[in-house]
PDB file of C-alpha atoms in Angstrom:
ATOM      1  CA  MET A 214     -47.166 171.143  18.926  1.00  0.00           C
ATOM      2  CA  GLY A 215     -47.963 174.901  19.166  1.00  0.00           C
ATOM      3  CA  ARG A 216     -51.171 176.617  18.243  1.00  0.00           C
ATOM      4  CA  VAL A 217     -51.340 177.961  14.658  1.00  0.00           C
ATOM      5  CA  ALA A 218     -51.979 181.704  14.664  1.00  0.00           C
ATOM      6  CA  ALA A 219     -55.076 182.644  12.687  1.00  0.00           C
ATOM      7  CA  VAL A 220     -55.158 185.619  10.406  1.00  0.00           C
ATOM      8  CA  ILE A 221     -58.224 187.815  10.892  1.00  0.00           C
ATOM      9  CA  ILE A 222     -59.256 189.812   7.823  1.00  0.00           C
ATOM     10  CA  PHE A 223     -62.155 192.204   7.379  1.00  0.00           C
ATOM     11  CA  THR A 224     -63.047 195.686   6.086  1.00  0.00           C
ATOM     12  CA  ILE A 225     -64.463 198.699   7.842  1.00  0.00           C
ATOM     13  CA  LEU A 226     -66.324 201.067   5.494  1.00  0.00           C
ATOM     14  CA  GLY A 227     -66.001 204.856   5.967  1.00  0.00           C
ATOM     15  CA  GLU A 228     -63.122 207.306   5.931  1.00  0.00           C
ATOM     16  CA  PRO A 229     -60.815 206.879   8.987  1.00  0.00           C
ATOM     17  CA  VAL A 230     -60.420 210.144  10.850  1.00  0.00           C
ATOM     18  CA  SER A 231     -57.036 211.439  12.044  1.00  0.00           C
ATOM     19  CA  LYS A 232     -57.209 211.468  15.857  1.00  0.00           C
ATOM     20  CA  ALA A 233     -54.318 213.903  16.145  1.00  0.00           C
ATOM     21  CA  ASN A 234     -55.857 216.453  13.793  1.00  0.00           C
ATOM     22  CA  SER A 235     -59.441 216.151  15.005  1.00  0.00           C
ATOM     23  CA  ARG A 236     -59.041 216.831  18.748  1.00  0.00           C
ATOM     24  CA  GLN A 237     -61.244 219.445  20.416  1.00  0.00           C
ATOM     25  CA  LEU A 238     -60.111 221.615  23.320  1.00  0.00           C
ATOM     26  CA  VAL A 239     -62.715 221.574  26.115  1.00  0.00           C
ATOM     27  CA  THR A 240     -62.828 222.350  29.793  1.00  0.00           C
ATOM     28  CA  ILE A 241     -63.617 219.504  32.154  1.00  0.00           C
ATOM     29  CA  LYS A 242     -64.001 220.322  35.854  1.00  0.00           C
ATOM     30  CA  GLY A 243     -62.191 223.653  35.252  1.00  0.00           C
ATOM     31  CA  ARG A 244     -59.230 222.040  33.487  1.00  0.00           C
ATOM     32  CA  PRO A 245     -58.428 222.130  29.741  1.00  0.00           C
ATOM     33  CA  ALA A 246     -58.568 218.777  27.992  1.00  0.00           C
ATOM     34  CA  PHE A 247     -58.411 217.444  24.443  1.00  0.00           C
ATOM     35  CA  ILE A 248     -61.161 215.093  23.389  1.00  0.00           C
ATOM     36  CA  LYS A 249     -62.009 213.310  20.147  1.00  0.00           C
ATOM     37  CA  SER A 250     -64.032 215.370  17.678  1.00  0.00           C
ATOM     38  CA  LYS A 251     -67.654 214.496  16.902  1.00  0.00           C
ATOM     39  CA  LYS A 252     -66.451 213.206  13.448  1.00  0.00           C
ATOM     40  CA  ALA A 253     -63.929 210.895  15.187  1.00  0.00           C
ATOM     41  CA  LEU A 254     -66.517 209.661  17.688  1.00  0.00           C
ATOM     42  CA  ALA A 255     -69.001 208.975  14.862  1.00  0.00           C
ATOM     43  CA  TYR A 256     -66.362 207.022  12.902  1.00  0.00           C
ATOM     44  CA  GLU A 257     -65.578 204.963  16.045  1.00  0.00           C
ATOM     45  CA  ARG A 258     -69.238 204.216  16.678  1.00  0.00           C
ATOM     46  CA  ASP A 259     -69.894 203.168  13.060  1.00  0.00           C
ATOM     47  CA  ALA A 260     -66.649 201.188  12.741  1.00  0.00           C
ATOM     48  CA  VAL A 261     -67.227 199.060  15.891  1.00  0.00           C
ATOM     49  CA  LEU A 262     -70.560 197.916  14.509  1.00  0.00           C
ATOM     50  CA  GLN A 263     -68.749 196.610  11.390  1.00  0.00           C
ATOM     51  CA  ILE A 264     -66.310 194.314  13.180  1.00  0.00           C
ATOM     52  CA  PRO A 265     -67.487 190.767  12.554  1.00  0.00           C
ATOM     53  CA  SER A 266     -68.279 188.843  15.723  1.00  0.00           C
ATOM     54  CA  THR A 267     -65.876 186.133  14.569  1.00  0.00           C
ATOM     55  CA  ALA A 268     -63.055 188.724  14.644  1.00  0.00           C
ATOM     56  CA  LYS A 269     -63.664 189.711  18.314  1.00  0.00           C
ATOM     57  CA  GLN A 270     -61.222 187.102  19.633  1.00  0.00           C
ATOM     58  CA  MET A 271     -59.640 189.271  22.355  1.00  0.00           C
ATOM     59  CA  LEU A 272     -56.210 188.125  21.280  1.00  0.00           C
ATOM     60  CA  GLN A 273     -53.686 188.534  24.118  1.00  0.00           C
ATOM     61  CA  GLY A 274     -50.345 188.007  22.446  1.00  0.00           C
ATOM     62  CA  LYS A 275     -48.173 190.243  20.310  1.00  0.00           C
ATOM     63  CA  ILE A 276     -49.957 191.493  17.194  1.00  0.00           C
ATOM     64  CA  LYS A 277     -48.924 192.166  13.611  1.00  0.00           C
ATOM     65  CA  ILE A 278     -51.352 194.382  11.741  1.00  0.00           C
ATOM     66  CA  THR A 279     -51.717 195.488   8.153  1.00  0.00           C
ATOM     67  CA  VAL A 280     -54.107 198.308   7.338  1.00  0.00           C
ATOM     68  CA  ARG A 281     -54.831 199.558   3.881  1.00  0.00           C
ATOM     69  CA  MET A 282     -56.589 202.882   4.370  1.00  0.00           C
ATOM     70  CA  PHE A 283     -58.516 204.211   1.417  1.00  0.00           C
ATOM     71  CA  TYR A 284     -59.545 207.876   1.634  1.00  0.00           C
ATOM     72  CA  ALA A 285     -61.946 209.815  -0.565  1.00  0.00           C
ATOM     73  CA  SER A 286     -59.241 212.388  -1.386  1.00  0.00           C
ATOM     74  CA  GLU A 287     -55.578 213.261  -0.716  1.00  0.00           C
ATOM     75  CA  ARG A 288     -56.512 215.720   2.000  1.00  0.00           C
ATOM     76  CA  PRO A 289     -56.564 213.528   5.118  1.00  0.00           C
ATOM     77  CA  ASP A 290     -53.344 212.624   6.878  1.00  0.00           C
ATOM     78  CA  LEU A 291     -52.464 208.933   7.125  1.00  0.00           C
ATOM     79  CA  ASP A 292     -53.283 208.112  10.739  1.00  0.00           C
ATOM     80  CA  GLU A 293     -54.112 204.551  11.777  1.00  0.00           C
ATOM     81  CA  SER A 294     -54.523 205.292  15.513  1.00  0.00           C
ATOM     82  CA  ILE A 295     -58.327 205.528  15.493  1.00  0.00           C
ATOM     83  CA  VAL A 296     -58.502 202.155  13.704  1.00  0.00           C
ATOM     84  CA  LEU A 297     -56.223 200.628  16.351  1.00  0.00           C
ATOM     85  CA  ASP A 298     -58.521 202.085  19.044  1.00  0.00           C
ATOM     86  CA  VAL A 299     -61.645 200.626  17.462  1.00  0.00           C
ATOM     87  CA  LEU A 300     -60.093 197.183  17.352  1.00  0.00           C
ATOM     88  CA  GLN A 301     -59.224 196.945  21.045  1.00  0.00           C
ATOM     89  CA  SER A 302     -61.476 195.768  23.838  1.00  0.00           C
ATOM     90  CA  ARG A 303     -63.152 198.387  25.997  1.00  0.00           C
ATOM     91  CA  PHE A 304     -63.143 198.229  29.752  1.00  0.00           C
ATOM     92  CA  LYS A 305     -64.820 200.522  32.304  1.00  0.00           C
ATOM     93  CA  ASN A 306     -63.895 200.272  35.975  1.00  0.00           C
ATOM     94  CA  GLY A 307     -62.076 197.041  35.167  1.00  0.00           C
ATOM     95  CA  GLU A 308     -65.151 195.394  33.604  1.00  0.00           C
ATOM     96  CA  LEU A 309     -65.305 194.394  29.995  1.00  0.00           C
ATOM     97  CA  VAL A 310     -67.946 196.490  28.205  1.00  0.00           C
ATOM     98  CA  ARG A 311     -67.016 195.629  24.605  1.00  0.00           C
ATOM     99  CA  PRO A 312     -64.896 192.695  23.361  1.00  0.00           C
ATOM    100  CA  GLY A 313     -62.363 193.566  20.682  1.00  0.00           C
ATOM    101  CA  VAL A 314     -60.165 191.809  18.171  1.00  0.00           C
ATOM    102  CA  TYR A 315     -57.342 192.212  20.768  1.00  0.00           C
ATOM    103  CA  VAL A 316     -57.258 193.310  24.369  1.00  0.00           C
ATOM    104  CA  ASN A 317     -55.126 196.482  24.043  1.00  0.00           C
ATOM    105  CA  ASP A 318     -53.361 198.245  21.162  1.00  0.00           C
ATOM    106  CA  ARG A 319     -50.100 198.110  23.145  1.00  0.00           C
ATOM    107  CA  GLN A 320     -49.951 194.540  21.917  1.00  0.00           C
ATOM    108  CA  VAL A 321     -49.262 195.790  18.371  1.00  0.00           C
ATOM    109  CA  ARG A 322     -45.527 195.124  17.731  1.00  0.00           C
ATOM    110  CA  GLU A 323     -45.471 195.305  13.907  1.00  0.00           C
ATOM    111  CA  LYS A 324     -47.537 197.691  11.723  1.00  0.00           C
ATOM    112  CA  HIS A 325     -47.867 197.916   7.964  1.00  0.00           C
ATOM    113  CA  ILE A 326     -49.963 200.946   7.046  1.00  0.00           C
ATOM    114  CA  TYR A 327     -50.776 201.825   3.416  1.00  0.00           C
ATOM    115  CA  HIS A 328     -52.535 204.921   2.001  1.00  0.00           C
ATOM    116  CA  GLY A 329     -54.849 204.721  -1.005  1.00  0.00           C
ATOM    117  CA  ILE A 330     -57.589 206.747  -2.676  1.00  0.00           C
ATOM    118  CA  ASP A 331     -61.045 205.475  -3.440  1.00  0.00           C
ATOM    119  CA  LYS A 332     -63.487 208.367  -3.887  1.00  0.00           C
ATOM    120  CA  ARG A 333     -66.524 206.049  -4.052  1.00  0.00           C
ATOM    121  CA  GLN A 334     -65.713 203.755  -1.127  1.00  0.00           C
ATOM    122  CA  PRO A 335     -63.365 204.998   1.577  1.00  0.00           C
ATOM    123  CA  ARG A 336     -62.483 202.222   3.920  1.00  0.00           C
ATOM    124  CA  ALA A 337     -59.910 200.446   6.064  1.00  0.00           C
ATOM    125  CA  GLU A 338     -58.966 196.904   4.966  1.00  0.00           C
ATOM    126  CA  ILE A 339     -57.588 195.154   8.073  1.00  0.00           C
ATOM    127  CA  GLU A 340     -55.428 192.076   8.517  1.00  0.00           C
ATOM    128  CA  ILE A 341     -54.424 191.008  12.033  1.00  0.00           C
ATOM    129  CA  GLU A 342     -52.200 188.127  13.146  1.00  0.00           C
ATOM    130  CA  GLU A 343     -50.994 187.127  16.577  1.00  0.00           C
ATOM    131  CA  ILE A 344     -47.189 186.628  16.324  1.00  0.00           C
ATOM    132  CA  GLY A 345     -46.240 185.549  19.834  1.00  0.00           C
ATOM    133  CA  GLN A 346     -46.999 185.752  23.529  1.00  0.00           C
ATOM    134  CA  LEU A 347     -46.378 188.971  25.441  1.00  0.00           C
ATOM    135  CA  GLY A 348     -43.363 188.771  27.708  1.00  0.00           C
ATOM    136  CA  LEU A 349     -41.564 186.218  25.644  1.00  0.00           C
ATOM    137  CA  VAL A 350     -38.520 187.136  23.611  1.00  0.00           C
TER     138      VAL A 350
END
């Protein structure tokens, strides 16, 4: 009998930042490059601290994710990419430096993203489920 896939549910408080609209142009070693803005880096730093340790399962199969993103106003664009980045494991030189909910956001095969407004408590409500093994049809 196969393993039953668990559903991981938690909330990250704070307003998710659009990665695409918050890039900064900088010069690195004489070459132009786009990096995340200070606001995006701050959101990432704060969001990582809010992931429950029980959610850091480093899932390795295909992932289905539902994110309900609540913004303080209508101004921000709906962009879940920074949330997906926060949820993945971090590696440096092949070594694990931070376990995540899943290993890599390339595992996400199904996304349901919703936009809402909550002026008092912007947040991302996250639901993740492993739906199959990578490489299997």
